[in-house]
């Protein structure tokens, strides 16, 4: 029986048109004309200096990979391919740079993944690398996704000599075919990484992603959430030694995540300011591998929630989902991490 695989294409550098560095030594007019060729030169389209994340179609870049598996030309058609051991459908909910993926896109991705999980045996998602951590973690918390899901991305665009998208997608596809994974993973640089541990610890290089060493527990099957209709408004606030309370008007927010220093420390006036809020305040850290303790900040005293090992970005995802469930004990969800 053929394994049914769905690829959800959301764009990113893995399907980018142009080169991130192609305009550094070029004249401005040439760059603008390159960017305008087929698209508006606007931030909305992720198009600057001739580079557009998600600007190419899936088959434009990966058609050669599919040819390696020798598709049945009589049974295959546009965006649907039949092979000896599996079939493959390509669906594009949206195609963009992941830096522009807001809550609406995150919900759309969740909806598409849940829908696909009812029809297919495995899901592969092509994604930008900037918010790959958040999307993978978000999907891993949805209880209606009960099949294997692998997200993959690239650090270099298709026309770069270091392009890693082909290798990453091929690895993801072979993993989908040869494994019995029933949870969410991220395929980067020949490794399958667990969402809760996933870190993008640098902005360059094929090895930009790794797993946090802060976690000392194994895979946790923690999927408590249904996909909500909307995600509450939560902000991440970066902290350093100089905090300016007068800059912040947080009345419209439903929750706050603090990217503190070290083990989640905060200056005294920040502690005073945030402890007065009537919304959940989660304390994380701006370091790559957080491990939040209460040695210097007493969470119970100030009414804060300890993010434990979660980065600010992932703490935001978990807080939004917990708030959407209208739970009275939001802290209990963070205790799982």
CSV table of C-alpha atoms in Angstrom, one decimal:
chain,number,residue,atom,x,y,z
A,1,UNK,CA,0.0,0.0,0.0
A,2,UNK,CA,1.4,3.4,-1.0
A,3,UNK,CA,2.2,5.8,1.7
A,4,UNK,CA,0.3,9.1,1.2
A,5,UNK,CA,2.5,12.2,1.8
A,6,UNK,CA,1.5,15.8,1.7
A,7,UNK,CA,3.9,18.7,1.3
A,8,UNK,CA,2.6,22.0,2.7
A,9,UNK,CA,4.7,24.7,1.1
A,10,UNK,CA,4.8,28.0,3.0
A,11,UNK,CA,7.8,29.6,1.2
A,12,UNK,CA,10.9,30.9,2.9
A,13,UNK,CA,14.6,31.0,1.8
A,14,UNK,CA,14.2,27.4,0.7
A,15,UNK,CA,12.1,28.7,-2.2
A,16,UNK,CA,13.6,32.2,-2.5
A,17,UNK,CA,14.1,34.1,-5.7
A,18,UNK,CA,17.3,36.1,-6.0
A,19,UNK,CA,20.3,36.2,-3.7
A,20,UNK,CA,20.3,37.8,-0.2
A,21,UNK,CA,23.7,39.3,-1.1
A,22,UNK,CA,23.2,39.8,-4.8
A,23,UNK,CA,22.6,43.6,-4.6
A,24,UNK,CA,25.4,44.6,-2.3
A,25,UNK,CA,27.6,45.7,-5.1
A,26,UNK,CA,24.9,46.5,-7.7
A,27,UNK,CA,23.3,49.8,-8.6
A,28,UNK,CA,20.0,50.5,-6.8
A,29,UNK,CA,17.9,50.8,-9.9
A,30,UNK,CA,19.0,47.3,-11.1
A,31,UNK,CA,18.0,45.8,-7.7
A,32,UNK,CA,14.6,47.5,-7.7
A,33,UNK,CA,13.8,46.4,-11.2
A,34,UNK,CA,14.7,42.8,-10.3
A,35,UNK,CA,12.4,42.9,-7.3
A,36,UNK,CA,9.6,44.4,-9.3
A,37,UNK,CA,9.7,41.7,-11.9
A,38,UNK,CA,6.4,39.9,-11.2
A,39,UNK,CA,5.9,41.3,-7.7
A,40,UNK,CA,5.3,44.6,-5.9
A,41,UNK,CA,8.4,45.9,-4.3
A,42,UNK,CA,7.0,45.9,-0.8
A,43,UNK,CA,7.7,44.5,2.7
A,44,UNK,CA,4.4,42.6,2.5
A,45,UNK,CA,5.8,40.4,-0.3
A,46,UNK,CA,9.1,40.0,1.5
A,47,UNK,CA,10.9,41.6,-1.5
A,48,UNK,CA,13.9,43.8,-1.0
A,49,UNK,CA,17.0,44.4,-3.2
A,50,UNK,CA,15.9,41.7,-5.7
A,51,UNK,CA,15.5,39.0,-3.1
A,52,UNK,CA,12.1,37.5,-2.3
A,53,UNK,CA,11.6,34.7,0.2
A,54,UNK,CA,9.1,32.1,-1.2
A,55,UNK,CA,9.4,33.7,-4.6
A,56,UNK,CA,9.8,30.4,-6.5
A,57,UNK,CA,7.3,27.6,-7.0
A,58,UNK,CA,8.0,24.3,-5.3
A,59,UNK,CA,8.5,22.3,-8.6
A,60,UNK,CA,10.8,25.1,-9.9
A,61,UNK,CA,13.3,24.1,-7.2
A,62,UNK,CA,12.5,20.5,-6.3
A,63,UNK,CA,11.3,18.9,-9.5
A,64,UNK,CA,14.6,17.2,-10.0
A,65,UNK,CA,14.3,15.5,-6.5
A,66,UNK,CA,10.9,14.0,-7.5
A,67,UNK,CA,12.3,12.8,-10.8
A,68,UNK,CA,14.8,10.7,-8.8
A,69,UNK,CA,11.9,8.7,-7.4
A,70,UNK,CA,10.6,8.0,-11.0
A,71,UNK,CA,7.0,9.2,-10.9
A,72,UNK,CA,4.4,7.3,-12.9
A,73,UNK,CA,3.8,9.8,-15.7
A,74,UNK,CA,0.4,8.4,-16.5
A,75,UNK,CA,-1.0,8.7,-13.0
A,76,UNK,CA,0.8,11.9,-12.0
A,77,UNK,CA,-0.5,15.4,-12.7
A,78,UNK,CA,0.2,19.0,-11.6
A,79,UNK,CA,0.9,19.0,-7.8
A,80,UNK,CA,0.0,15.3,-7.5
A,81,UNK,CA,2.6,12.6,-8.1
A,82,UNK,CA,2.4,8.8,-7.9
A,83,UNK,CA,5.5,6.7,-7.3
A,84,UNK,CA,6.0,3.0,-6.7
A,85,UNK,CA,5.9,3.2,-2.9
A,86,UNK,CA,4.2,6.5,-2.2
A,87,UNK,CA,2.1,9.3,-3.5
A,88,UNK,CA,2.8,13.0,-3.0
A,89,UNK,CA,0.5,16.0,-3.1
A,90,UNK,CA,1.9,19.6,-3.0
A,91,UNK,CA,-0.3,22.2,-1.3
A,92,UNK,CA,0.6,25.9,-1.0
A,93,UNK,CA,-1.5,27.7,1.7
A,94,UNK,CA,0.7,30.7,1.4
A,95,UNK,CA,4.3,31.5,0.3
A,96,UNK,CA,6.3,34.1,2.2
A,97,UNK,CA,9.2,34.9,4.4
A,98,UNK,CA,8.5,33.5,7.8
A,99,UNK,CA,9.4,36.8,9.5
A,100,UNK,CA,6.0,38.0,8.2
A,101,UNK,CA,4.1,35.0,9.6
A,102,UNK,CA,1.7,36.5,12.1
A,103,UNK,CA,-0.9,34.8,14.3
A,104,UNK,CA,-3.4,34.5,11.4
A,105,UNK,CA,-0.8,32.6,9.3
A,106,UNK,CA,0.1,30.4,12.3
A,107,UNK,CA,-3.5,29.4,12.7
A,108,UNK,CA,-3.9,28.8,8.9
A,109,UNK,CA,-0.9,26.5,9.0
A,110,UNK,CA,-2.4,24.6,12.0
A,111,UNK,CA,-5.7,24.3,10.2
A,112,UNK,CA,-4.0,23.0,7.0
A,113,UNK,CA,-1.9,20.5,9.0
A,114,UNK,CA,-5.0,19.2,10.9
A,115,UNK,CA,-6.9,18.9,7.6
A,116,UNK,CA,-4.0,17.0,5.9
A,117,UNK,CA,-3.6,14.7,8.9
A,118,UNK,CA,-7.0,13.3,8.2
A,119,UNK,CA,-6.2,12.4,4.6
A,120,UNK,CA,-2.5,11.6,4.5
A,121,UNK,CA,0.0,9.4,6.4
A,122,UNK,CA,2.7,12.0,6.7
A,123,UNK,CA,3.1,15.8,6.3
A,124,UNK,CA,6.3,17.7,5.2
A,125,UNK,CA,6.3,21.5,5.6
A,126,UNK,CA,8.7,23.8,3.8
A,127,UNK,CA,9.1,26.9,5.9
A,128,UNK,CA,11.3,29.9,6.4
A,129,UNK,CA,14.0,29.6,9.0
A,130,UNK,CA,13.3,32.8,11.0
A,131,UNK,CA,10.2,31.5,12.8
A,132,UNK,CA,10.7,27.8,12.2
A,133,UNK,CA,11.0,27.3,16.0
A,134,UNK,CA,7.7,28.9,16.8
A,135,UNK,CA,5.7,27.0,14.0
A,136,UNK,CA,7.2,23.6,14.9
A,137,UNK,CA,6.5,24.1,18.6
A,138,UNK,CA,2.9,25.4,17.9
A,139,UNK,CA,2.1,22.3,15.7
A,140,UNK,CA,3.6,20.0,18.3
A,141,UNK,CA,1.1,21.2,20.9
A,142,UNK,CA,-2.1,20.5,18.8
A,143,UNK,CA,-3.8,17.3,19.9
A,144,UNK,CA,-5.6,16.7,16.5
A,145,UNK,CA,-2.3,16.2,14.7
A,146,UNK,CA,-1.7,12.5,15.2
A,147,UNK,CA,0.6,11.7,12.3
A,148,UNK,CA,4.2,12.5,11.6
A,149,UNK,CA,5.0,16.0,10.6
A,150,UNK,CA,8.5,17.2,9.5
A,151,UNK,CA,9.3,20.9,8.9
A,152,UNK,CA,12.3,21.8,6.9
A,153,UNK,CA,14.0,25.0,5.7
A,154,UNK,CA,17.3,26.3,4.3
A,155,UNK,CA,19.8,28.8,5.3
A,156,UNK,CA,20.8,29.7,1.7
A,157,UNK,CA,18.7,30.5,-1.3
A,158,UNK,CA,18.5,28.2,-4.4
A,159,UNK,CA,21.0,30.2,-6.5
A,160,UNK,CA,23.7,30.1,-3.8
A,161,UNK,CA,26.5,27.6,-4.2
A,162,UNK,CA,25.9,26.6,-0.5
A,163,UNK,CA,22.2,25.9,-1.0
A,164,UNK,CA,21.0,23.4,1.6
A,165,UNK,CA,17.3,23.2,0.7
A,166,UNK,CA,17.7,20.2,-1.7
A,167,UNK,CA,19.5,18.1,0.9
A,168,UNK,CA,17.2,19.1,3.7
A,169,UNK,CA,14.0,18.3,1.7
A,170,UNK,CA,15.4,15.0,0.5
A,171,UNK,CA,16.3,14.1,4.0
A,172,UNK,CA,12.8,15.0,5.2
A,173,UNK,CA,11.2,13.0,2.4
A,174,UNK,CA,13.4,9.9,3.1
A,175,UNK,CA,12.7,10.2,6.8
A,176,UNK,CA,8.9,10.4,6.1
A,177,UNK,CA,9.2,7.2,4.0
A,178,UNK,CA,11.4,5.2,6.3
A,179,UNK,CA,10.3,6.1,9.8
A,180,UNK,CA,7.2,5.6,12.0
A,181,UNK,CA,7.3,9.1,13.5
A,182,UNK,CA,3.9,10.1,14.9
A,183,UNK,CA,4.9,13.5,16.2
A,184,UNK,CA,6.5,16.8,14.9
A,185,UNK,CA,10.1,17.1,14.0
A,186,UNK,CA,12.4,19.5,12.2
A,187,UNK,CA,14.8,18.3,9.5
A,188,UNK,CA,17.9,20.4,9.2
A,189,UNK,CA,21.5,19.5,8.2
A,190,UNK,CA,20.9,15.8,8.4
A,191,UNK,CA,19.3,15.8,11.8
A,192,UNK,CA,15.8,15.3,13.1
A,193,UNK,CA,15.3,17.8,15.9
A,194,UNK,CA,12.6,18.0,18.5
A,195,UNK,CA,10.5,21.2,18.5
A,196,UNK,CA,10.7,21.9,22.3
A,197,UNK,CA,14.5,21.7,22.2
A,198,UNK,CA,15.0,23.4,18.8
A,199,UNK,CA,17.2,26.4,18.7
A,200,UNK,CA,18.4,28.6,15.9
A,201,UNK,CA,21.5,29.8,17.6
A,202,UNK,CA,23.1,31.7,14.7
A,203,UNK,CA,21.9,33.5,11.6
A,204,UNK,CA,24.2,31.8,9.1
A,205,UNK,CA,25.6,28.4,8.1
A,206,UNK,CA,23.9,25.0,7.4
A,207,UNK,CA,24.4,24.1,11.1
A,208,UNK,CA,22.4,27.1,12.4
A,209,UNK,CA,20.0,24.8,14.3
A,210,UNK,CA,20.6,22.5,17.2
A,211,UNK,CA,18.9,21.1,20.2
A,212,UNK,CA,19.1,22.8,23.6
A,213,UNK,CA,21.3,21.1,26.2
A,214,UNK,CA,19.1,22.6,29.0
A,215,UNK,CA,16.5,19.9,28.6
A,216,UNK,CA,17.4,16.7,30.6
A,217,UNK,CA,14.1,14.8,29.8
A,218,UNK,CA,13.2,12.7,26.8
A,219,UNK,CA,10.5,13.2,24.3
A,220,UNK,CA,7.3,14.4,26.0
A,221,UNK,CA,4.0,13.7,24.4
A,222,UNK,CA,2.3,16.9,25.5
A,223,UNK,CA,-0.5,17.9,23.2
A,224,UNK,CA,-3.2,19.6,25.3
A,225,UNK,CA,-4.6,22.1,22.9
A,226,UNK,CA,-7.3,22.2,20.2
A,227,UNK,CA,-6.7,24.7,17.4
A,228,UNK,CA,-8.3,28.0,18.6
A,229,UNK,CA,-10.3,30.3,16.3
A,230,UNK,CA,-8.0,33.2,17.3
A,231,UNK,CA,-4.8,33.7,19.3
A,232,UNK,CA,-4.8,36.3,22.2
A,233,UNK,CA,-2.5,39.3,21.9
A,234,UNK,CA,0.8,38.5,23.6
A,235,UNK,CA,4.0,40.5,23.4
A,236,UNK,CA,7.6,39.6,24.1
A,237,UNK,CA,9.5,42.4,25.9
A,238,UNK,CA,13.3,42.4,25.9
A,239,UNK,CA,15.0,43.4,29.1
A,240,UNK,CA,18.4,44.8,30.0
A,241,UNK,CA,19.8,46.8,32.9
A,242,UNK,CA,18.1,50.0,31.9
A,243,UNK,CA,14.3,49.7,31.9
A,244,UNK,CA,12.0,52.6,30.9
A,245,UNK,CA,8.4,51.9,32.3
A,246,UNK,CA,7.1,55.0,30.6
A,247,UNK,CA,7.6,53.5,27.2
A,248,UNK,CA,5.0,50.7,27.7
A,249,UNK,CA,1.3,50.9,27.3
A,250,UNK,CA,0.2,47.3,27.7
A,251,UNK,CA,-3.6,47.8,28.1
A,252,UNK,CA,-4.5,45.9,24.9
A,253,UNK,CA,-2.4,42.8,25.8
A,254,UNK,CA,-3.7,39.6,27.2
A,255,UNK,CA,-0.2,38.4,28.3
A,256,UNK,CA,3.5,39.3,28.4
A,257,UNK,CA,6.6,37.3,28.0
A,258,UNK,CA,9.8,38.8,29.4
A,259,UNK,CA,13.1,38.1,27.7
A,260,UNK,CA,15.2,38.7,30.8
A,261,UNK,CA,18.9,38.3,31.4
A,262,UNK,CA,20.8,35.2,32.5
A,263,UNK,CA,18.4,33.0,34.5
A,264,UNK,CA,15.6,35.4,33.8
A,265,UNK,CA,16.8,38.2,36.0
A,266,UNK,CA,15.2,41.7,35.7
A,267,UNK,CA,16.1,45.2,37.0
A,268,UNK,CA,14.2,46.2,40.1
A,269,UNK,CA,12.0,48.8,38.4
A,270,UNK,CA,11.0,46.2,35.8
A,271,UNK,CA,10.0,43.7,38.5
A,272,UNK,CA,7.9,46.5,40.2
A,273,UNK,CA,6.3,47.5,36.9
A,274,UNK,CA,5.4,44.0,35.6
A,275,UNK,CA,4.3,42.7,39.0
A,276,UNK,CA,1.5,45.2,39.0
A,277,UNK,CA,-0.1,44.0,35.7
A,278,UNK,CA,-3.4,42.1,35.9
A,279,UNK,CA,-2.4,39.8,33.0
A,280,UNK,CA,-0.1,36.7,33.0
A,281,UNK,CA,3.6,37.6,32.9
A,282,UNK,CA,5.9,34.8,31.9
A,283,UNK,CA,9.6,35.1,32.7
A,284,UNK,CA,12.1,33.7,30.2
A,285,UNK,CA,15.6,34.7,29.2
A,286,UNK,CA,17.3,36.1,26.1
A,287,UNK,CA,20.1,33.5,26.3
A,288,UNK,CA,20.2,30.7,23.7
A,289,UNK,CA,19.5,27.9,26.2
A,290,UNK,CA,17.3,29.2,29.0
A,291,UNK,CA,17.0,27.6,32.4
A,292,UNK,CA,15.0,29.9,34.6
A,293,UNK,CA,15.4,29.8,38.3
A,294,UNK,CA,13.8,31.7,41.2
A,295,UNK,CA,17.1,32.3,43.0
A,296,UNK,CA,17.0,36.1,42.2
A,297,UNK,CA,13.4,36.7,41.2
A,298,UNK,CA,10.7,35.1,43.4
A,299,UNK,CA,8.0,34.2,40.9
A,300,UNK,CA,5.5,33.4,43.6
A,301,UNK,CA,6.0,36.7,45.3
A,302,UNK,CA,5.6,38.8,42.2
A,303,UNK,CA,2.9,36.6,40.5
A,304,UNK,CA,5.2,35.7,37.5
A,305,UNK,CA,5.1,32.4,35.6
A,306,UNK,CA,8.4,30.6,35.2
A,307,UNK,CA,9.1,29.6,31.5
A,308,UNK,CA,11.6,27.0,32.7
A,309,UNK,CA,13.5,25.9,29.6
A,310,UNK,CA,11.4,27.7,27.0
A,311,UNK,CA,12.8,30.5,24.9
A,312,UNK,CA,10.8,33.8,24.8
A,313,UNK,CA,9.5,32.9,21.4
A,314,UNK,CA,8.2,29.4,22.5
A,315,UNK,CA,6.9,30.8,25.8
A,316,UNK,CA,4.8,33.2,23.7
A,317,UNK,CA,3.3,30.3,21.7
A,318,UNK,CA,2.5,28.3,24.8
A,319,UNK,CA,1.0,31.4,26.6
A,320,UNK,CA,-1.2,32.2,23.6
A,321,UNK,CA,-2.6,28.7,23.5
A,322,UNK,CA,-3.0,28.5,27.2
A,323,UNK,CA,-4.9,31.8,27.2
A,324,UNK,CA,-7.1,30.6,24.3
A,325,UNK,CA,-8.2,27.7,26.5
A,326,UNK,CA,-9.2,30.2,29.2
A,327,UNK,CA,-7.4,28.1,31.9
A,328,UNK,CA,-7.3,29.5,35.4
A,329,UNK,CA,-3.9,27.8,36.0
A,330,UNK,CA,-1.7,28.8,33.1
A,331,UNK,CA,1.5,28.0,35.1
A,332,UNK,CA,0.7,24.3,35.0
A,333,UNK,CA,1.4,24.2,31.2
A,334,UNK,CA,4.8,25.7,31.7
A,335,UNK,CA,5.7,23.0,34.3
A,336,UNK,CA,5.9,20.5,31.5
A,337,UNK,CA,9.0,22.3,30.2
